[in-house]
Coordinates of C-alpha atoms in Angstrom, one line a residue:
M240 CA 69.4 67.4 -115.6
S241 CA 72.8 67.5 -113.9
Q242 CA 74.1 65.2 -111.2
S243 CA 74.3 68.2 -108.9
F244 CA 70.5 68.5 -108.9
A245 CA 70.2 65.0 -107.5
M246 CA 72.8 65.8 -104.8
R247 CA 71.0 68.9 -103.8
L248 CA 67.8 67.0 -103.5
Q249 CA 69.5 64.4 -101.3
S250 CA 71.0 67.1 -99.0
A251 CA 67.6 68.9 -98.6
A252 CA 65.5 65.7 -98.0
A253 CA 65.7 65.7 -94.2
R254 CA 64.9 69.4 -93.9
N255 CA 62.1 69.1 -96.3
K256 CA 60.5 66.4 -94.2
E257 CA 60.9 68.4 -91.0
L258 CA 59.3 71.5 -92.6
L259 CA 56.4 69.6 -93.9
S260 CA 55.8 68.2 -90.4
I261 CA 55.9 71.7 -88.8
I262 CA 53.4 73.0 -91.4
A263 CA 51.0 70.1 -90.9
Q264 CA 51.1 70.6 -87.1
T265 CA 50.4 74.4 -87.3
D266 CA 48.0 74.5 -90.2
H267 CA 45.2 75.7 -87.9
A268 CA 47.1 78.7 -86.5
P269 CA 46.8 81.4 -89.1
S270 CA 43.0 81.1 -89.5
A271 CA 42.5 80.6 -85.7
L272 CA 44.6 83.7 -85.0
S273 CA 42.5 85.7 -87.4
Q274 CA 39.3 84.6 -85.7
N275 CA 40.8 85.3 -82.3
T276 CA 41.8 88.8 -83.3
V277 CA 38.3 89.6 -84.5
Y278 CA 36.9 88.1 -81.2
I279 CA 39.2 90.3 -79.1
I280 CA 38.2 93.4 -81.0
D281 CA 34.5 92.5 -80.4
L282 CA 35.1 91.9 -76.7
D283 CA 37.0 95.2 -76.4
A284 CA 34.1 97.0 -77.9
Q285 CA 31.7 95.3 -75.6
L286 CA 33.8 96.2 -72.6
N287 CA 34.0 99.8 -73.5
K288 CA 30.2 99.9 -74.1
T289 CA 29.6 98.3 -70.8
D290 CA 31.9 100.7 -69.0
V291 CA 29.8 103.6 -70.4
E292 CA 26.6 101.9 -69.4
L293 CA 27.9 101.1 -65.9
K294 CA 28.9 104.7 -65.3
K295 CA 25.4 105.9 -66.2
L296 CA 23.7 103.1 -64.1
H297 CA 25.9 103.9 -61.1
A298 CA 24.9 107.6 -61.2
I299 CA 21.2 106.6 -61.4
T300 CA 21.6 104.2 -58.5
E301 CA 23.2 106.8 -56.3
D302 CA 20.4 109.3 -57.2
E303 CA 17.7 106.7 -56.4
R304 CA 19.5 105.7 -53.2
K305 CA 19.7 109.3 -52.1
D306 CA 16.0 109.9 -52.8
H307 CA 15.0 106.7 -51.0
V308 CA 17.1 107.4 -47.9
E309 CA 16.0 111.0 -47.7
Y310 CA 12.3 110.1 -47.9
R311 CA 12.6 107.1 -45.6
D312 CA 14.4 109.1 -42.9
S313 CA 12.3 112.3 -43.3
T314 CA 10.7 112.7 -39.9
F315 CA 8.8 115.8 -41.0
K316 CA 7.2 114.0 -44.0
R317 CA 6.3 111.0 -41.8
Y318 CA 4.7 113.3 -39.2
A319 CA 2.9 115.3 -41.9
H320 CA 1.4 112.2 -43.4
K321 CA 0.6 110.8 -39.9
M322 CA -1.4 114.0 -39.2
G323 CA -3.5 113.1 -42.3
G324 CA -4.8 110.0 -40.6
R325 CA -5.0 106.6 -42.2
K326 CA -5.0 108.0 -45.7
G327 CA -2.0 110.1 -45.0
Q328 CA -0.1 107.1 -43.6
E329 CA -1.0 105.0 -46.6
K330 CA 0.2 107.8 -48.9
F331 CA 3.5 108.0 -47.1
T332 CA 3.9 104.2 -47.2
S333 CA 3.0 104.1 -50.9
K334 CA 5.6 106.9 -51.7
Q335 CA 8.2 105.2 -49.5
E336 CA 7.6 101.9 -51.3
K337 CA 7.9 103.6 -54.7
E338 CA 11.3 105.1 -53.7
E339 CA 12.4 101.8 -52.3
R340 CA 11.4 99.9 -55.5
E341 CA 13.1 102.5 -57.8
F342 CA 16.3 102.2 -55.8
L343 CA 16.3 98.4 -55.8
E344 CA 15.6 98.3 -59.5
A345 CA 18.4 100.7 -60.3
W346 CA 20.8 98.8 -58.0
Q347 CA 19.8 95.5 -59.6
K348 CA 20.5 96.8 -63.1
E349 CA 23.9 98.1 -61.9
R350 CA 24.7 94.8 -60.4
E351 CA 23.8 93.0 -63.6
A352 CA 26.0 95.4 -65.6
I353 CA 28.9 94.7 -63.2
A354 CA 28.5 91.0 -63.7
R355 CA 28.4 91.4 -67.5
R356 CA 31.6 93.4 -67.4
E357 CA 33.3 90.8 -65.2
E358 CA 32.3 88.1 -67.6
I359 CA 33.4 90.0 -70.7
A360 CA 36.7 90.8 -68.9
R361 CA 37.2 87.1 -68.2
A362 CA 36.5 86.1 -71.7
L363 CA 38.9 88.8 -73.0
S364 CA 41.7 87.5 -70.7
I365 CA 41.3 84.0 -72.0
A366 CA 41.2 85.2 -75.6
Q367 CA 44.4 87.2 -75.1
T368 CA 46.1 84.2 -73.5
D369 CA 45.0 82.1 -76.5
K370 CA 46.4 84.7 -78.8
K371 CA 49.9 84.4 -77.5
A372 CA 49.9 80.6 -78.2
L373 CA 48.3 81.1 -81.6
E374 CA 50.8 83.9 -82.5
Q375 CA 53.7 81.5 -81.7
A376 CA 52.2 78.7 -83.8
A377 CA 51.4 81.1 -86.7
T378 CA 55.0 82.4 -86.6
Q379 CA 56.3 78.8 -86.8
H380 CA 53.9 78.1 -89.6
K381 CA 54.9 81.1 -91.6
A382 CA 58.6 80.6 -91.1
A383 CA 58.4 76.9 -92.1
Q384 CA 56.3 77.7 -95.1
T385 CA 58.6 80.5 -96.2
E386 CA 61.7 78.3 -95.9
L387 CA 59.9 75.5 -97.7
D388 CA 58.8 77.8 -100.6
Q389 CA 62.4 79.1 -100.9
M390 CA 63.8 75.6 -100.9
Y391 CA 61.4 74.4 -103.5
A392 CA 62.0 77.5 -105.6
Q393 CA 65.7 76.8 -105.5
L394 CA 65.4 73.1 -106.2
F395 CA 62.4 73.0 -108.6
N396 CA 62.4 76.5 -110.1
G397 CA 60.1 76.8 -113.1
P398 CA 58.4 74.0 -115.0
N399 CA 60.1 70.6 -114.7
P400 CA 59.0 68.5 -117.7
E401 CA 61.8 66.1 -116.9
V402 CA 60.0 65.2 -113.7
P403 CA 56.7 63.5 -114.7
G404 CA 53.7 64.8 -112.7
E405 CA 55.7 67.2 -110.5
D406 CA 54.2 70.4 -111.9
Q407 CA 50.6 69.1 -111.9
M408 CA 50.9 67.8 -108.3
E409 CA 52.4 71.0 -107.1
Q410 CA 49.4 72.9 -108.4
T411 CA 47.1 70.3 -106.8
V412 CA 48.8 70.9 -103.4
Q413 CA 48.4 74.7 -103.8
H414 CA 44.7 74.4 -104.5
L415 CA 44.1 71.9 -101.7
T416 CA 46.0 74.1 -99.3
Q417 CA 43.8 77.0 -100.1
Y418 CA 40.7 74.9 -99.6
L419 CA 42.1 73.6 -96.3
E420 CA 42.6 77.1 -95.0
Q421 CA 38.9 77.9 -95.8
C422 CA 37.7 74.7 -94.0
Q423 CA 39.9 75.5 -91.0
Q424 CA 38.5 79.1 -90.8
R425 CA 34.9 77.8 -91.0
F426 CA 35.6 75.1 -88.3
N427 CA 37.2 77.7 -86.0
T428 CA 34.1 79.9 -86.3
E429 CA 31.7 77.0 -85.6
K430 CA 33.8 75.7 -82.7
S431 CA 34.0 79.2 -81.1
A432 CA 30.2 79.6 -81.5
G433 CA 29.7 76.2 -79.9
E434 CA 31.9 77.1 -77.0
A435 CA 30.0 80.3 -76.5
L436 CA 26.7 78.3 -76.3
R437 CA 28.3 76.1 -73.7
R438 CA 29.0 79.2 -71.6
V439 CA 25.4 80.2 -72.1
E440 CA 24.4 76.7 -70.9
N441 CA 26.5 77.1 -67.8
R442 CA 25.0 80.5 -66.9
I443 CA 21.5 79.4 -67.6
A444 CA 22.1 76.4 -65.3
A445 CA 23.3 78.8 -62.6
A446 CA 20.2 81.0 -63.1
N447 CA 18.0 77.9 -62.8
K448 CA 19.7 76.8 -59.6
N449 CA 19.2 80.1 -58.0
M450 CA 15.6 80.2 -59.3
Q451 CA 14.9 76.9 -57.6
E452 CA 16.4 78.2 -54.4
A453 CA 14.0 81.2 -54.7
L454 CA 11.1 78.9 -55.1
S455 CA 12.1 76.9 -52.1
M456 CA 12.3 80.1 -50.0
S457 CA 8.9 81.2 -51.4
R458 CA 7.3 77.9 -50.3
L459 CA 8.7 78.5 -46.8
D460 CA 7.4 82.0 -46.9
L461 CA 3.9 80.7 -47.6
M462 CA 4.1 78.7 -44.4
G463 CA 5.2 81.8 -42.4
G464 CA 8.9 82.0 -43.1
G465 CA 9.2 85.6 -42.1
T466 CA 11.5 88.5 -43.1
F467 CA 14.7 86.5 -43.2
V468 CA 13.2 84.0 -45.7
D469 CA 11.9 87.0 -47.7
M470 CA 15.4 88.4 -47.9
M471 CA 17.0 85.1 -48.9
E472 CA 14.4 84.7 -51.6
R473 CA 15.2 88.1 -53.0
D474 CA 18.9 87.4 -52.9
A475 CA 18.4 84.2 -54.8
L476 CA 16.3 86.0 -57.4
S477 CA 19.0 88.7 -57.7
R478 CA 21.7 86.0 -58.3
A479 CA 19.5 84.4 -60.9
A480 CA 19.1 87.7 -62.7
V481 CA 22.9 88.3 -62.7
A482 CA 23.5 84.8 -64.1
L483 CA 20.9 85.4 -66.8
S484 CA 22.6 88.7 -67.7
E485 CA 25.9 86.9 -68.1
A486 CA 24.2 84.3 -70.3
I487 CA 22.9 87.0 -72.6
V488 CA 26.5 88.2 -73.1
H489 CA 27.6 84.8 -74.3
M490 CA 24.5 84.3 -76.4
N491 CA 25.2 87.5 -78.3
A492 CA 28.8 86.4 -78.9
A493 CA 27.6 83.0 -80.2
R494 CA 25.1 84.7 -82.6
N495 CA 27.7 87.1 -83.9
L496 CA 29.9 84.1 -84.8
Q497 CA 27.0 82.0 -86.3
P498 CA 23.9 84.0 -87.3
A499 CA 22.0 80.7 -87.8
I500 CA 21.8 80.3 -84.0
Q501 CA 18.3 81.4 -83.0
P502 CA 17.7 83.8 -80.1
L503 CA 16.1 82.5 -76.9
D504 CA 12.8 83.8 -75.6
D505 CA 12.9 86.7 -73.2
V506 CA 13.1 85.8 -69.5
N507 CA 11.7 88.2 -67.0
I508 CA 12.9 87.6 -63.5
D509 CA 10.4 89.5 -61.3
M510 CA 12.1 90.8 -58.2
G511 CA 8.8 91.6 -56.5
H512 CA 8.3 94.7 -54.3
A513 CA 10.5 95.1 -51.3
M514 CA 8.2 97.2 -49.2
S515 CA 5.0 95.1 -49.7
D516 CA 6.8 91.7 -49.8
I517 CA 9.1 92.2 -46.8
F518 CA 7.8 95.1 -44.6
F519 CA 4.1 94.4 -45.2
D520 CA 4.4 90.6 -45.4
N521 CA 1.1 88.6 -45.5
V522 CA -0.3 85.5 -47.1
F523 CA -1.6 87.5 -50.1
T524 CA 1.7 89.2 -51.0
D525 CA 3.5 85.8 -50.4
M526 CA 1.1 84.0 -52.8
A527 CA 1.4 86.8 -55.4
Q528 CA 5.2 86.7 -55.3
H529 CA 5.3 82.9 -55.4
E530 CA 3.2 83.0 -58.6
R531 CA 5.6 85.5 -60.1
I532 CA 8.6 83.4 -59.3
Q533 CA 6.9 80.3 -60.8
G534 CA 6.3 82.3 -63.9
S535 CA 9.9 83.4 -64.2
A536 CA 11.0 79.8 -63.5
T537 CA 8.8 78.5 -66.3
Q538 CA 10.3 81.1 -68.7
L539 CA 13.8 80.2 -67.7
Q540 CA 13.1 76.5 -68.2
R541 CA 11.7 77.2 -71.7
A542 CA 14.8 79.1 -72.5
A543 CA 17.0 76.2 -71.3
E544 CA 15.1 73.8 -73.6
Q545 CA 15.5 76.2 -76.5
L546 CA 19.2 76.4 -75.7
K547 CA 19.5 72.6 -75.8
E548 CA 18.0 72.6 -79.3
Q549 CA 20.4 75.3 -80.5
I550 CA 23.4 73.4 -79.0
Q551 CA 22.4 70.3 -80.9
L552 CA 22.0 72.2 -84.1
Q553 CA 25.3 73.9 -83.6
L554 CA 27.0 70.5 -82.9
G555 CA 25.6 69.3 -86.2
R556 CA 26.9 72.3 -88.1
A557 CA 30.3 72.0 -86.4
G558 CA 30.4 68.2 -87.0
G559 CA 29.7 68.7 -90.7
V560 CA 32.5 71.3 -91.1
R561 CA 34.8 69.0 -89.0
D562 CA 34.2 66.2 -91.5
H563 CA 35.0 68.5 -94.4
L564 CA 38.1 69.7 -92.5
A565 CA 39.3 66.2 -91.8
Q566 CA 38.9 65.2 -95.4
A567 CA 40.6 68.4 -96.6
K568 CA 43.5 67.7 -94.2
Q569 CA 43.7 64.1 -95.5
D570 CA 43.6 65.2 -99.1
T571 CA 46.2 67.9 -98.6
E572 CA 48.5 65.6 -96.7
N573 CA 48.1 62.9 -99.3
A574 CA 48.9 65.4 -102.1
R575 CA 51.9 66.6 -100.2
E576 CA 53.1 63.1 -99.7
E577 CA 52.6 62.4 -103.3
L578 CA 54.5 65.5 -104.3
Q579 CA 57.2 64.4 -101.9
R580 CA 57.2 60.9 -103.4
I581 CA 57.5 62.3 -106.9
R582 CA 60.4 64.5 -105.8
A583 CA 62.0 61.6 -103.9
E584 CA 61.8 59.4 -107.0
T585 CA 63.3 62.3 -108.9
F586 CA 66.2 62.2 -106.5
E587 CA 66.6 58.4 -106.8
T588 CA 66.4 58.4 -110.6
Y589 CA 68.9 61.1 -111.2
G590 CA 71.1 60.0 -108.2
R591 CA 71.7 56.8 -110.1
S592 CA 72.7 58.5 -113.3
T593 CA 76.1 57.5 -114.6
Y594 CA 76.5 60.4 -116.9
Q595 CA 79.3 62.6 -115.8
Y596 CA 78.7 66.4 -116.1
P597 CA 81.5 68.9 -116.1
T598 CA 82.2 70.1 -112.5
N599 CA 82.0 73.7 -113.4
D600 CA 78.4 73.3 -114.5
A601 CA 77.3 72.3 -111.0
P602 CA 75.3 75.1 -109.2
P603 CA 76.0 75.7 -105.5
P604 CA 74.3 73.3 -103.1
Y605 CA 71.1 74.1 -101.3
V606 CA 71.7 75.6 -97.8
G607 CA 68.6 75.6 -95.6

C-alpha cells in the first residue's frame, strides 16, 4: 500500500465524518417519503370519490327540498285535504311530514359529505406540506450517500486484505442499513396509523360533546322547553353526526395503514322527525326522542371505549417497532463507527510508514 493512500485517507477524513452525520440525521426520510406518497395518493382518491358523492347528494337534496316546499306551500292541496275533514287533514300532515323528513335526511347526508371532504382536504394539505420537508431531507440523504459511496469506492475500491476486518465490516454495515430501512418503514406506518387513531379520538370526543348537549336540550324539552329547545337539540345532533362522519374518514385511513386495527361498532345518530318533534310537540314525542338520543349516546360511548382499546393496542405495536428501530439505529451506527475506526486506523498505520514509494506511482488525491 502506497503512502499516497494514507494521504488520501487523511484528506478525506473530515468530509467522511460530515457525510456520515448527514446520513444518520436523514435516515428516516426515504421511507417516510415513500409512505407519505402512498398516503397522498389515497387521500386524492378519497377526495375524488367524495366529490362525486357530494354532487349526487346535492342533486338529491335539491329535489327533496323542491318537493317539500311545493307540498308545504300548496294551498290547493291543503284546502283539498281540509275539505276531507279530520282524516284529510291528518293525511295532509302525514304527507307533509314525510316530505319534510326526506328533505332533512338528504340535507344531513350532504352536510356530512361536505364535512368529510373538508377533513380529507385538510389532511391532504398537511400531507403535502410534510412531503416538501421529506423531499428535502431525502434529497440530502441521497446526495450524501452518493458522495460517500463514491468516496469509499475511490479510497477502498475492491477487496482490501491489507486492512484487517474492513471488507467484513463493510458488508455488515450494508446489511444493517437494509434492515434499518425496513424498520424505519414499519415504524413510519405504525406511527401514521396511531396519528390517524388520535384524529378519530378527537372527532369522537367532539361527537360526544354535541351528543351530551343534545341530551341536555332533550331534558329541557321534557320540562316544556318549546320549539327553540327542539331546534337547538336537532342542531346538536346534526353536529354530532358530522363529527362522527369525520371520525369514520380517519378510522378508514388508520385501518388502511394497519389492518390489525379493529373497526368500531356502528353508531346511529337518530335525528328524529322534524314535523312530529317540533310542529306537533308533546310529552310523548319528547320522551320518544329523548330515548332515541340516549340510545345514540350509548352507542357512541361504546365506540369511544372500543377506540381507547384500539389506541392502546396500536401504541403497543408502535412501541415494539420503535424498540426494534432504536436497536437497528444503534447497531448500524456502531457498525459505521467501527468501519470508520478500522479505516482511521488504516490511515494511522500507513501514515506512519517510512517506506518511500516512487512519486510517479502516487494516484491523484481524492477530491470531494
